[in-house]
Amino acid sequence: MTIIEIEVGDIRTTTEEYARHECCVCGEDATKRHTYLLPRARSNPNSKGYGKDDISRCEDEVRYTCDEHDRIKHLDVPGYEWCGTYTYSAQFAHLFFYWRPKGPQTYTKKSSA
Ligand SMILES: [Zn+2]
């Protein structure tokens, strides 16, 4: 392992791949997105729903499933309460994709840039 001394002005380059979230049970493309909140979210400072009236679109934890495993949409996520379920559609497509790191990071020293 190479130890890199990082300095101000150094450049870090990462490569990311656009990917679809996968079912947490079988790994197939996800078609359902389930959101969860901490208990008493509106009055819980640790929750994203803290102090809000409408917490239906807030989330502290997320799980993805395919249609086949949608049965477990209220699956137990210890310490959380189920909040909502989104079905894959044009309207919610953006919720099902993300950028994931791919390949090595590269570093360029300021002095050699
Ligand atoms: Zn599945």
PDB file of N, CA and C and ligand atoms in Angstrom:
ATOM      1  N   MET A   1       0.838  -1.186   0.000  1.00  0.00           N
ATOM      2  CA  MET A   1       0.000   0.000   0.000  1.00  0.00           C
ATOM      3  C   MET A   1       0.880   1.246   0.000  1.00  0.00           C
ATOM      4  N   THR A   2       0.535   2.162  -0.877  1.00  0.00           N
ATOM      5  CA  THR A   2       1.272   3.413  -0.963  1.00  0.00           C
ATOM      6  C   THR A   2       0.617   4.454  -0.064  1.00  0.00           C
ATOM      7  N   ILE A   3       1.409   5.074   0.743  1.00  0.00           N
ATOM      8  CA  ILE A   3       0.871   6.140   1.586  1.00  0.00           C
ATOM      9  C   ILE A   3       1.087   7.474   0.876  1.00  0.00           C
ATOM     10  N   ILE A   4       0.000   8.181   0.693  1.00  0.00           N
ATOM     11  CA  ILE A   4       0.067   9.443  -0.040  1.00  0.00           C
ATOM     12  C   ILE A   4      -0.078  10.599   0.941  1.00  0.00           C
ATOM     13  N   GLU A   5       0.852  11.490   0.899  1.00  0.00           N
ATOM     14  CA  GLU A   5       0.753  12.697   1.709  1.00  0.00           C
ATOM     15  C   GLU A   5      -0.063  13.712   0.931  1.00  0.00           C
ATOM     16  N   ILE A   6      -1.254  13.973   1.423  1.00  0.00           N
ATOM     17  CA  ILE A   6      -2.152  14.875   0.710  1.00  0.00           C
ATOM     18  C   ILE A   6      -1.875  16.313   1.113  1.00  0.00           C
ATOM     19  N   GLU A   7      -1.802  17.171   0.089  1.00  0.00           N
ATOM     20  CA  GLU A   7      -1.559  18.587   0.344  1.00  0.00           C
ATOM     21  C   GLU A   7      -2.624  19.433  -0.341  1.00  0.00           C
ATOM     22  N   VAL A   8      -2.794  20.631   0.151  1.00  0.00           N
ATOM     23  CA  VAL A   8      -3.729  21.566  -0.470  1.00  0.00           C
ATOM     24  C   VAL A   8      -3.340  21.763  -1.921  1.00  0.00           C
ATOM     25  N   GLY A   9      -4.301  21.661  -2.802  1.00  0.00           N
ATOM     26  CA  GLY A   9      -4.042  21.846  -4.230  1.00  0.00           C
ATOM     27  C   GLY A   9      -3.898  20.539  -4.978  1.00  0.00           C
ATOM     28  N   ASP A  10      -3.718  19.430  -4.255  1.00  0.00           N
ATOM     29  CA  ASP A  10      -3.680  18.125  -4.912  1.00  0.00           C
ATOM     30  C   ASP A  10      -5.045  17.841  -5.547  1.00  0.00           C
ATOM     31  N   ILE A  11      -5.041  17.029  -6.582  1.00  0.00           N
ATOM     32  CA  ILE A  11      -6.281  16.706  -7.287  1.00  0.00           C
ATOM     33  C   ILE A  11      -6.572  15.224  -7.159  1.00  0.00           C
ATOM     34  N   ARG A  12      -7.782  14.904  -6.742  1.00  0.00           N
ATOM     35  CA  ARG A  12      -8.220  13.517  -6.664  1.00  0.00           C
ATOM     36  C   ARG A  12      -9.256  13.286  -7.758  1.00  0.00           C
ATOM     37  N   THR A  13      -9.058  12.241  -8.561  1.00  0.00           N
ATOM     38  CA  THR A  13      -9.989  11.929  -9.630  1.00  0.00           C
ATOM     39  C   THR A  13     -10.640  10.582  -9.352  1.00  0.00           C
ATOM     40  N   THR A  14     -11.971  10.559  -9.397  1.00  0.00           N
ATOM     41  CA  THR A  14     -12.681   9.303  -9.195  1.00  0.00           C
ATOM     42  C   THR A  14     -13.544   9.022 -10.416  1.00  0.00           C
ATOM     43  N   THR A  15     -13.759   7.766 -10.690  1.00  0.00           N
ATOM     44  CA  THR A  15     -14.640   7.357 -11.772  1.00  0.00           C
ATOM     45  C   THR A  15     -15.879   6.715 -11.163  1.00  0.00           C
ATOM     46  N   GLU A  16     -17.038   7.111 -11.640  1.00  0.00           N
ATOM     47  CA  GLU A  16     -18.282   6.556 -11.129  1.00  0.00           C
ATOM     48  C   GLU A  16     -19.115   5.997 -12.262  1.00  0.00           C
ATOM     49  N   GLU A  17     -19.852   4.979 -11.935  1.00  0.00           N
ATOM     50  CA  GLU A  17     -20.709   4.313 -12.914  1.00  0.00           C
ATOM     51  C   GLU A  17     -22.161   4.558 -12.526  1.00  0.00           C
ATOM     52  N   TYR A  18     -22.996   4.908 -13.485  1.00  0.00           N
ATOM     53  CA  TYR A  18     -24.415   5.114 -13.233  1.00  0.00           C
ATOM     54  C   TYR A  18     -25.063   3.749 -13.061  1.00  0.00           C
ATOM     55  N   ALA A  19     -25.737   3.559 -11.959  1.00  0.00           N
ATOM     56  CA  ALA A  19     -26.243   2.219 -11.646  1.00  0.00           C
ATOM     57  C   ALA A  19     -27.658   2.290 -11.086  1.00  0.00           C
ATOM     58  N   ARG A  20     -28.346   1.167 -11.187  1.00  0.00           N
ATOM     59  CA  ARG A  20     -29.694   1.079 -10.643  1.00  0.00           C
ATOM     60  C   ARG A  20     -29.643   0.352  -9.308  1.00  0.00           C
ATOM     61  N   HIS A  21     -30.403   0.838  -8.338  1.00  0.00           N
ATOM     62  CA  HIS A  21     -30.484   0.139  -7.064  1.00  0.00           C
ATOM     63  C   HIS A  21     -31.039  -1.256  -7.278  1.00  0.00           C
ATOM     64  N   GLU A  22     -30.585  -2.176  -6.435  1.00  0.00           N
ATOM     65  CA  GLU A  22     -30.964  -3.579  -6.565  1.00  0.00           C
ATOM     66  C   GLU A  22     -31.839  -4.021  -5.403  1.00  0.00           C
ATOM     67  N   CYS A  23     -32.636  -5.038  -5.661  1.00  0.00           N
ATOM     68  CA  CYS A  23     -33.464  -5.647  -4.626  1.00  0.00           C
ATOM     69  C   CYS A  23     -32.561  -6.141  -3.489  1.00  0.00           C
ATOM     70  N   CYS A  24     -32.951  -5.816  -2.245  1.00  0.00           N
ATOM     71  CA  CYS A  24     -32.116  -6.198  -1.102  1.00  0.00           C
ATOM     72  C   CYS A  24     -32.224  -7.686  -0.797  1.00  0.00           C
ATOM     73  N   VAL A  25     -33.151  -8.386  -1.463  1.00  0.00           N
ATOM     74  CA  VAL A  25     -33.298  -9.818  -1.233  1.00  0.00           C
ATOM     75  C   VAL A  25     -32.576 -10.628  -2.310  1.00  0.00           C
ATOM     76  N   CYS A  26     -32.844 -10.294  -3.598  1.00  0.00           N
ATOM     77  CA  CYS A  26     -32.332 -11.145  -4.678  1.00  0.00           C
ATOM     78  C   CYS A  26     -31.311 -10.454  -5.594  1.00  0.00           C
ATOM     79  N   GLY A  27     -31.202  -9.130  -5.522  1.00  0.00           N
ATOM     80  CA  GLY A  27     -30.211  -8.444  -6.336  1.00  0.00           C
ATOM     81  C   GLY A  27     -30.677  -8.046  -7.726  1.00  0.00           C
ATOM     82  N   GLU A  28     -31.926  -8.362  -8.068  1.00  0.00           N
ATOM     83  CA  GLU A  28     -32.476  -7.929  -9.361  1.00  0.00           C
ATOM     84  C   GLU A  28     -32.717  -6.416  -9.327  1.00  0.00           C
ATOM     85  N   ASP A  29     -32.969  -5.832 -10.514  1.00  0.00           N
ATOM     86  CA  ASP A  29     -33.273  -4.406 -10.565  1.00  0.00           C
ATOM     87  C   ASP A  29     -34.448  -4.075  -9.640  1.00  0.00           C
ATOM     88  N   ALA A  30     -34.287  -3.066  -8.830  1.00  0.00           N
ATOM     89  CA  ALA A  30     -35.343  -2.686  -7.890  1.00  0.00           C
ATOM     90  C   ALA A  30     -36.504  -2.026  -8.615  1.00  0.00           C
ATOM     91  N   THR A  31     -37.713  -2.338  -8.168  1.00  0.00           N
ATOM     92  CA  THR A  31     -38.924  -1.707  -8.696  1.00  0.00           C
ATOM     93  C   THR A  31     -39.714  -1.019  -7.592  1.00  0.00           C
ATOM     94  N   LYS A  32     -39.309  -1.231  -6.348  1.00  0.00           N
ATOM     95  CA  LYS A  32     -39.962  -0.583  -5.210  1.00  0.00           C
ATOM     96  C   LYS A  32     -38.900   0.031  -4.313  1.00  0.00           C
ATOM     97  N   ARG A  33     -39.229   1.209  -3.819  1.00  0.00           N
ATOM     98  CA  ARG A  33     -38.327   1.891  -2.887  1.00  0.00           C
ATOM     99  C   ARG A  33     -39.123   2.158  -1.622  1.00  0.00           C
ATOM    100  N   HIS A  34     -38.659   1.606  -0.519  1.00  0.00           N
ATOM    101  CA  HIS A  34     -39.367   1.710   0.749  1.00  0.00           C
ATOM    102  C   HIS A  34     -38.600   2.637   1.684  1.00  0.00           C
ATOM    103  N   THR A  35     -39.317   3.582   2.264  1.00  0.00           N
ATOM    104  CA  THR A  35     -38.658   4.543   3.152  1.00  0.00           C
ATOM    105  C   THR A  35     -39.079   4.300   4.597  1.00  0.00           C
ATOM    106  N   TYR A  36     -38.191   4.640   5.493  1.00  0.00           N
ATOM    107  CA  TYR A  36     -38.412   4.411   6.927  1.00  0.00           C
ATOM    108  C   TYR A  36     -37.974   5.637   7.705  1.00  0.00           C
ATOM    109  N   LEU A  37     -38.641   5.835   8.821  1.00  0.00           N
ATOM    110  CA  LEU A  37     -38.290   6.941   9.715  1.00  0.00           C
ATOM    111  C   LEU A  37     -38.015   6.421  11.114  1.00  0.00           C
ATOM    112  N   LEU A  38     -37.245   7.167  11.844  1.00  0.00           N
ATOM    113  CA  LEU A  38     -37.027   6.848  13.250  1.00  0.00           C
ATOM    114  C   LEU A  38     -38.351   7.036  14.000  1.00  0.00           C
ATOM    115  N   PRO A  39     -38.540   6.351  15.090  1.00  0.00           N
ATOM    116  CA  PRO A  39     -39.767   6.516  15.870  1.00  0.00           C
ATOM    117  C   PRO A  39     -39.950   7.974  16.301  1.00  0.00           C
ATOM    118  N   ARG A  40     -41.210   8.404  16.370  1.00  0.00           N
ATOM    119  CA  ARG A  40     -41.566   9.777  16.766  1.00  0.00           C
ATOM    120  C   ARG A  40     -40.733  10.781  15.961  1.00  0.00           C
ATOM    121  N   ALA A  41     -40.729  10.608  14.641  1.00  0.00           N
ATOM    122  CA  ALA A  41     -39.848  11.393  13.764  1.00  0.00           C
ATOM    123  C   ALA A  41     -40.027  12.900  13.934  1.00  0.00           C
ATOM    124  N   ARG A  42     -41.256  13.358  14.070  1.00  0.00           N
ATOM    125  CA  ARG A  42     -41.496  14.811  14.145  1.00  0.00           C
ATOM    126  C   ARG A  42     -40.820  15.461  15.344  1.00  0.00           C
ATOM    127  N   SER A  43     -40.676  14.696  16.422  1.00  0.00           N
ATOM    128  CA  SER A  43     -40.087  15.278  17.630  1.00  0.00           C
ATOM    129  C   SER A  43     -38.720  14.675  17.944  1.00  0.00           C
ATOM    130  N   ASN A  44     -38.178  13.912  16.999  1.00  0.00           N
ATOM    131  CA  ASN A  44     -36.878  13.263  17.205  1.00  0.00           C
ATOM    132  C   ASN A  44     -35.787  14.030  16.453  1.00  0.00           C
ATOM    133  N   PRO A  45     -34.916  14.721  17.182  1.00  0.00           N
ATOM    134  CA  PRO A  45     -33.879  15.540  16.521  1.00  0.00           C
ATOM    135  C   PRO A  45     -32.969  14.739  15.593  1.00  0.00           C
ATOM    136  N   ASN A  46     -32.899  13.437  15.767  1.00  0.00           N
ATOM    137  CA  ASN A  46     -32.046  12.605  14.907  1.00  0.00           C
ATOM    138  C   ASN A  46     -32.737  12.215  13.603  1.00  0.00           C
ATOM    139  N   SER A  47     -34.019  12.561  13.466  1.00  0.00           N
ATOM    140  CA  SER A  47     -34.768  12.186  12.269  1.00  0.00           C
ATOM    141  C   SER A  47     -34.799  13.324  11.257  1.00  0.00           C
ATOM    142  N   LYS A  48     -34.830  12.962   9.980  1.00  0.00           N
ATOM    143  CA  LYS A  48     -34.975  13.981   8.926  1.00  0.00           C
ATOM    144  C   LYS A  48     -36.365  14.606   8.965  1.00  0.00           C
ATOM    145  N   GLY A  49     -37.283  13.968   9.672  1.00  0.00           N
ATOM    146  CA  GLY A  49     -38.639  14.508   9.789  1.00  0.00           C
ATOM    147  C   GLY A  49     -38.799  15.452  10.964  1.00  0.00           C
ATOM    148  N   TYR A  50     -37.725  15.715  11.666  1.00  0.00           N
ATOM    149  CA  TYR A  50     -37.779  16.545  12.882  1.00  0.00           C
ATOM    150  C   TYR A  50     -38.351  17.928  12.588  1.00  0.00           C
ATOM    151  N   GLY A  51     -39.377  18.282  13.352  1.00  0.00           N
ATOM    152  CA  GLY A  51     -39.950  19.621  13.253  1.00  0.00           C
ATOM    153  C   GLY A  51     -40.815  19.864  12.040  1.00  0.00           C
ATOM    154  N   LYS A  52     -41.069  18.836  11.246  1.00  0.00           N
ATOM    155  CA  LYS A  52     -41.869  19.015  10.034  1.00  0.00           C
ATOM    156  C   LYS A  52     -43.301  18.538  10.243  1.00  0.00           C
ATOM    157  N   ASP A  53     -44.218  19.201   9.575  1.00  0.00           N
ATOM    158  CA  ASP A  53     -45.618  18.762   9.623  1.00  0.00           C
ATOM    159  C   ASP A  53     -45.808  17.550   8.735  1.00  0.00           C
ATOM    160  N   ASP A  54     -45.409  17.695   7.459  1.00  0.00           N
ATOM    161  CA  ASP A  54     -45.576  16.603   6.493  1.00  0.00           C
ATOM    162  C   ASP A  54     -44.273  15.818   6.413  1.00  0.00           C
ATOM    163  N   ILE A  55     -44.295  14.614   6.942  1.00  0.00           N
ATOM    164  CA  ILE A  55     -43.082  13.798   6.928  1.00  0.00           C
ATOM    165  C   ILE A  55     -43.197  12.649   5.937  1.00  0.00           C
ATOM    166  N   SER A  56     -44.223  12.696   5.078  1.00  0.00           N
ATOM    167  CA  SER A  56     -44.479  11.573   4.178  1.00  0.00           C
ATOM    168  C   SER A  56     -43.351  11.386   3.167  1.00  0.00           C
ATOM    169  N   ARG A  57     -42.604  12.457   2.887  1.00  0.00           N
ATOM    170  CA  ARG A  57     -41.509  12.340   1.917  1.00  0.00           C
ATOM    171  C   ARG A  57     -40.142  12.363   2.587  1.00  0.00           C
ATOM    172  N   CYS A  58     -40.132  12.286   3.905  1.00  0.00           N
ATOM    173  CA  CYS A  58     -38.864  12.236   4.622  1.00  0.00           C
ATOM    174  C   CYS A  58     -38.427  10.782   4.744  1.00  0.00           C
ATOM    175  N   GLU A  59     -37.125  10.590   4.958  1.00  0.00           N
ATOM    176  CA  GLU A  59     -36.625   9.235   5.140  1.00  0.00           C
ATOM    177  C   GLU A  59     -35.349   9.256   5.955  1.00  0.00           C
ATOM    178  N   ASP A  60     -35.254   8.301   6.854  1.00  0.00           N
ATOM    179  CA  ASP A  60     -34.028   8.107   7.620  1.00  0.00           C
ATOM    180  C   ASP A  60     -33.306   6.847   7.168  1.00  0.00           C
ATOM    181  N   GLU A  61     -34.043   5.965   6.485  1.00  0.00           N
ATOM    182  CA  GLU A  61     -33.473   4.704   6.014  1.00  0.00           C
ATOM    183  C   GLU A  61     -34.271   4.279   4.783  1.00  0.00           C
ATOM    184  N   VAL A  62     -33.625   3.547   3.877  1.00  0.00           N
ATOM    185  CA  VAL A  62     -34.258   3.157   2.626  1.00  0.00           C
ATOM    186  C   VAL A  62     -33.947   1.694   2.336  1.00  0.00           C
ATOM    187  N   ARG A  63     -34.927   0.971   1.772  1.00  0.00           N
ATOM    188  CA  ARG A  63     -34.702  -0.382   1.274  1.00  0.00           C
ATOM    189  C   ARG A  63     -35.305  -0.477  -0.124  1.00  0.00           C
ATOM    190  N   TYR A  64     -34.666  -1.275  -0.971  1.00  0.00           N
ATOM    191  CA  TYR A  64     -35.168  -1.487  -2.329  1.00  0.00           C
ATOM    192  C   TYR A  64     -35.547  -2.950  -2.503  1.00  0.00           C
ATOM    193  N   THR A  65     -36.628  -3.194  -3.242  1.00  0.00           N
ATOM    194  CA  THR A  65     -37.000  -4.570  -3.568  1.00  0.00           C
ATOM    195  C   THR A  65     -37.482  -4.635  -5.015  1.00  0.00           C
ATOM    196  N   CYS A  66     -37.533  -5.853  -5.546  1.00  0.00           N
ATOM    197  CA  CYS A  66     -38.173  -6.113  -6.830  1.00  0.00           C
ATOM    198  C   CYS A  66     -39.656  -6.379  -6.558  1.00  0.00           C
ATOM    199  N   ASP A  67     -40.430  -6.584  -7.624  1.00  0.00           N
ATOM    200  CA  ASP A  67     -41.858  -6.852  -7.448  1.00  0.00           C
ATOM    201  C   ASP A  67     -42.088  -8.125  -6.637  1.00  0.00           C
ATOM    202  N   GLU A  68     -41.285  -9.147  -6.958  1.00  0.00           N
ATOM    203  CA  GLU A  68     -41.477 -10.431  -6.292  1.00  0.00           C
ATOM    204  C   GLU A  68     -41.287 -10.331  -4.783  1.00  0.00           C
ATOM    205  N   HIS A  69     -40.357  -9.510  -4.369  1.00  0.00           N
ATOM    206  CA  HIS A  69     -40.070  -9.389  -2.942  1.00  0.00           C
ATOM    207  C   HIS A  69     -40.736  -8.171  -2.311  1.00  0.00           C
ATOM    208  N   ASP A  70     -41.686  -7.589  -3.031  1.00  0.00           N
ATOM    209  CA  ASP A  70     -42.433  -6.448  -2.515  1.00  0.00           C
ATOM    210  C   ASP A  70     -43.257  -6.826  -1.293  1.00  0.00           C
ATOM    211  N   ARG A  71     -43.546  -8.127  -1.186  1.00  0.00           N
ATOM    212  CA  ARG A  71     -44.326  -8.609  -0.032  1.00  0.00           C
ATOM    213  C   ARG A  71     -43.701  -8.170   1.282  1.00  0.00           C
ATOM    214  N   ILE A  72     -42.415  -8.007   1.260  1.00  0.00           N
ATOM    215  CA  ILE A  72     -41.742  -7.662   2.511  1.00  0.00           C
ATOM    216  C   ILE A  72     -41.599  -6.153   2.657  1.00  0.00           C
ATOM    217  N   LYS A  73     -42.519  -5.413   2.013  1.00  0.00           N
ATOM    218  CA  LYS A  73     -42.331  -3.965   2.042  1.00  0.00           C
ATOM    219  C   LYS A  73     -42.368  -3.398   3.453  1.00  0.00           C
ATOM    220  N   HIS A  74     -43.025  -4.100   4.329  1.00  0.00           N
ATOM    221  CA  HIS A  74     -43.005  -3.639   5.712  1.00  0.00           C
ATOM    222  C   HIS A  74     -41.970  -4.433   6.501  1.00  0.00           C
ATOM    223  N   LEU A  75     -40.984  -4.892   5.772  1.00  0.00           N
ATOM    224  CA  LEU A  75     -39.953  -5.694   6.428  1.00  0.00           C
ATOM    225  C   LEU A  75     -39.351  -4.920   7.587  1.00  0.00           C
ATOM    226  N   ASP A  76     -38.982  -5.654   8.561  1.00  0.00           N
ATOM    227  CA  ASP A  76     -38.443  -5.060   9.760  1.00  0.00           C
ATOM    228  C   ASP A  76     -37.098  -4.412   9.488  1.00  0.00           C
ATOM    229  N   VAL A  77     -37.010  -3.147   9.731  1.00  0.00           N
ATOM    230  CA  VAL A  77     -35.713  -2.492   9.760  1.00  0.00           C
ATOM    231  C   VAL A  77     -35.545  -2.059  11.208  1.00  0.00           C
ATOM    232  N   PRO A  78     -34.721  -2.770  11.945  1.00  0.00           N
ATOM    233  CA  PRO A  78     -34.627  -2.530  13.389  1.00  0.00           C
ATOM    234  C   PRO A  78     -34.419  -1.056  13.717  1.00  0.00           C
ATOM    235  N   GLY A  79     -35.266  -0.562  14.591  1.00  0.00           N
ATOM    236  CA  GLY A  79     -35.131   0.816  15.047  1.00  0.00           C
ATOM    237  C   GLY A  79     -35.842   1.832  14.181  1.00  0.00           C
ATOM    238  N   TYR A  80     -36.511   1.358  13.109  1.00  0.00           N
ATOM    239  CA  TYR A  80     -37.198   2.286  12.203  1.00  0.00           C
ATOM    240  C   TYR A  80     -38.648   1.849  11.991  1.00  0.00           C
ATOM    241  N   GLU A  81     -39.456   2.814  11.544  1.00  0.00           N
ATOM    242  CA  GLU A  81     -40.841   2.538  11.212  1.00  0.00           C
ATOM    243  C   GLU A  81     -41.049   2.814   9.728  1.00  0.00           C
ATOM    244  N   TRP A  82     -41.781   1.933   9.063  1.00  0.00           N
ATOM    245  CA  TRP A  82     -42.052   2.102   7.645  1.00  0.00           C
ATOM    246  C   TRP A  82     -42.776   3.422   7.418  1.00  0.00           C
ATOM    247  N   CYS A  83     -42.405   4.127   6.354  1.00  0.00           N
ATOM    248  CA  CYS A  83     -43.020   5.430   6.066  1.00  0.00           C
ATOM    249  C   CYS A  83     -43.762   5.411   4.743  1.00  0.00           C
ATOM    250  N   GLY A  84     -43.113   4.971   3.665  1.00  0.00           N
ATOM    251  CA  GLY A  84     -43.770   5.010   2.363  1.00  0.00           C
ATOM    252  C   GLY A  84     -43.112   4.079   1.374  1.00  0.00           C
ATOM    253  N   THR A  85     -43.823   3.804   0.274  1.00  0.00           N
ATOM    254  CA  THR A  85     -43.290   2.960  -0.783  1.00  0.00           C
ATOM    255  C   THR A  85     -43.500   3.643  -2.127  1.00  0.00           C
ATOM    256  N   TYR A  86     -42.430   3.728  -2.896  1.00  0.00           N
ATOM    257  CA  TYR A  86     -42.491   4.305  -4.237  1.00  0.00           C
ATOM    258  C   TYR A  86     -42.325   3.183  -5.255  1.00  0.00           C
ATOM    259  N   THR A  87     -43.169   3.188  -6.274  1.00  0.00           N
ATOM    260  CA  THR A  87     -43.063   2.216  -7.353  1.00  0.00           C
ATOM    261  C   THR A  87     -42.312   2.846  -8.510  1.00  0.00           C
ATOM    262  N   TYR A  88     -41.441   2.074  -9.126  1.00  0.00           N
ATOM    263  CA  TYR A  88     -40.666   2.572 -10.257  1.00  0.00           C
ATOM    264  C   TYR A  88     -41.589   3.067 -11.368  1.00  0.00           C
ATOM    265  N   SER A  89     -41.377   4.282 -11.803  1.00  0.00           N
ATOM    266  CA  SER A  89     -42.175   4.893 -12.875  1.00  0.00           C
ATOM    267  C   SER A  89     -41.365   6.056 -13.421  1.00  0.00           C
ATOM    268  N   ALA A  90     -41.835   6.642 -14.494  1.00  0.00           N
ATOM    269  CA  ALA A  90     -41.123   7.786 -15.063  1.00  0.00           C
ATOM    270  C   ALA A  90     -40.981   8.888 -14.014  1.00  0.00           C
ATOM    271  N   GLN A  91     -42.025   9.089 -13.233  1.00  0.00           N
ATOM    272  CA  GLN A  91     -42.018  10.158 -12.228  1.00  0.00           C
ATOM    273  C   GLN A  91     -40.967   9.925 -11.142  1.00  0.00           C
ATOM    274  N   PHE A  92     -40.781   8.673 -10.754  1.00  0.00           N
ATOM    275  CA  PHE A  92     -39.877   8.374  -9.649  1.00  0.00           C
ATOM    276  C   PHE A  92     -38.579   7.703 -10.085  1.00  0.00           C
ATOM    277  N   ALA A  93     -38.341   7.652 -11.388  1.00  0.00           N
ATOM    278  CA  ALA A  93     -37.152   6.953 -11.894  1.00  0.00           C
ATOM    279  C   ALA A  93     -35.867   7.448 -11.227  1.00  0.00           C
ATOM    280  N   HIS A  94     -35.802   8.751 -10.990  1.00  0.00           N
ATOM    281  CA  HIS A  94     -34.571   9.316 -10.416  1.00  0.00           C
ATOM    282  C   HIS A  94     -34.252   8.733  -9.036  1.00  0.00           C
ATOM    283  N   LEU A  95     -35.250   8.163  -8.369  1.00  0.00           N
ATOM    284  CA  LEU A  95     -35.021   7.592  -7.041  1.00  0.00           C
ATOM    285  C   LEU A  95     -34.359   6.218  -7.108  1.00  0.00           C
ATOM    286  N   PHE A  96     -34.296   5.653  -8.305  1.00  0.00           N
ATOM    287  CA  PHE A  96     -33.837   4.277  -8.440  1.00  0.00           C
ATOM    288  C   PHE A  96     -32.423   4.151  -9.008  1.00  0.00           C
ATOM    289  N   PHE A  97     -31.814   5.295  -9.305  1.00  0.00           N
ATOM    290  CA  PHE A  97     -30.471   5.269  -9.884  1.00  0.00           C
ATOM    291  C   PHE A  97     -29.512   6.092  -9.045  1.00  0.00           C
ATOM    292  N   TYR A  98     -28.255   5.773  -9.130  1.00  0.00           N
ATOM    293  CA  TYR A  98     -27.238   6.502  -8.373  1.00  0.00           C
ATOM    294  C   TYR A  98     -25.883   6.294  -9.037  1.00  0.00           C
ATOM    295  N   TRP A  99     -24.932   7.107  -8.628  1.00  0.00           N
ATOM    296  CA  TRP A  99     -23.558   6.973  -9.114  1.00  0.00           C
ATOM    297  C   TRP A  99     -22.760   6.180  -8.095  1.00  0.00           C
ATOM    298  N   ARG A 100     -22.141   5.093  -8.531  1.00  0.00           N
ATOM    299  CA  ARG A 100     -21.308   4.320  -7.612  1.00  0.00           C
ATOM    300  C   ARG A 100     -19.857   4.346  -8.089  1.00  0.00           C
ATOM    301  N   PRO A 101     -18.946   4.373  -7.124  1.00  0.00           N
ATOM    302  CA  PRO A 101     -17.529   4.416  -7.461  1.00  0.00           C
ATOM    303  C   PRO A 101     -17.129   3.203  -8.289  1.00  0.00           C
ATOM    304  N   LYS A 102     -16.299   3.429  -9.278  1.00  0.00           N
ATOM    305  CA  LYS A 102     -15.849   2.339 -10.149  1.00  0.00           C
ATOM    306  C   LYS A 102     -14.373   2.552 -10.431  1.00  0.00           C
ATOM    307  N   GLY A 103     -13.617   1.520 -10.175  1.00  0.00           N
ATOM    308  CA  GLY A 103     -12.188   1.622 -10.449  1.00  0.00           C
ATOM    309  C   GLY A 103     -11.460   2.433  -9.401  1.00  0.00           C
ATOM    310  N   PRO A 104     -10.172   2.561  -9.591  1.00  0.00           N
ATOM    311  CA  PRO A 104      -9.339   3.213  -8.575  1.00  0.00           C
ATOM    312  C   PRO A 104      -9.469   4.739  -8.614  1.00  0.00           C
ATOM    313  N   GLN A 105      -9.185   5.347  -7.488  1.00  0.00           N
ATOM    314  CA  GLN A 105      -9.047   6.796  -7.462  1.00  0.00           C
ATOM    315  C   GLN A 105      -7.624   7.112  -7.878  1.00  0.00           C
ATOM    316  N   THR A 106      -7.448   8.208  -8.546  1.00  0.00           N
ATOM    317  CA  THR A 106      -6.090   8.628  -8.883  1.00  0.00           C
ATOM    318  C   THR A 106      -5.808   9.974  -8.221  1.00  0.00           C
ATOM    319  N   TYR A 107      -4.550  10.154  -7.877  1.00  0.00           N
ATOM    320  CA  TYR A 107      -4.134  11.396  -7.238  1.00  0.00           C
ATOM    321  C   TYR A 107      -3.092  12.083  -8.102  1.00  0.00           C
ATOM    322  N   THR A 108      -3.242  13.358  -8.229  1.00  0.00           N
ATOM    323  CA  THR A 108      -2.226  14.142  -8.926  1.00  0.00           C
ATOM    324  C   THR A 108      -1.696  15.176  -7.953  1.00  0.00           C
ATOM    325  N   LYS A 109      -0.393  15.129  -7.725  1.00  0.00           N
ATOM    326  CA  LYS A 109       0.199  16.103  -6.806  1.00  0.00           C
ATOM    327  C   LYS A 109       0.165  17.484  -7.437  1.00  0.00           C
ATOM    328  N   LYS A 110      -0.121  18.449  -6.611  1.00  0.00           N
ATOM    329  CA  LYS A 110      -0.147  19.836  -7.061  1.00  0.00           C
ATOM    330  C   LYS A 110       1.149  20.187  -7.799  1.00  0.00           C
ATOM    331  N   SER A 111       2.252  19.686  -7.262  1.00  0.00           N
ATOM    332  CA  SER A 111       3.565  20.027  -7.819  1.00  0.00           C
ATOM    333  C   SER A 111       3.777  19.449  -9.222  1.00  0.00           C
ATOM    334  N   SER A 112       3.035  18.381  -9.573  1.00  0.00           N
ATOM    335  CA  SER A 112       3.247  17.780 -10.879  1.00  0.00           C
ATOM    336  C   SER A 112       2.127  18.122 -11.864  1.00  0.00           C
ATOM    337  N   ALA A 113       1.117  18.890 -11.402  1.00  0.00           N
ATOM    338  CA  ALA A 113      -0.013  19.226 -12.279  1.00  0.00           C
ATOM    339  C   ALA A 113       0.363  20.337 -13.255  1.00  0.00           C
TER     340      ALA A 113
HETATM  341 ZN    ZN B   1     -36.014  -9.426  -5.238  1.00  0.00          ZN
END
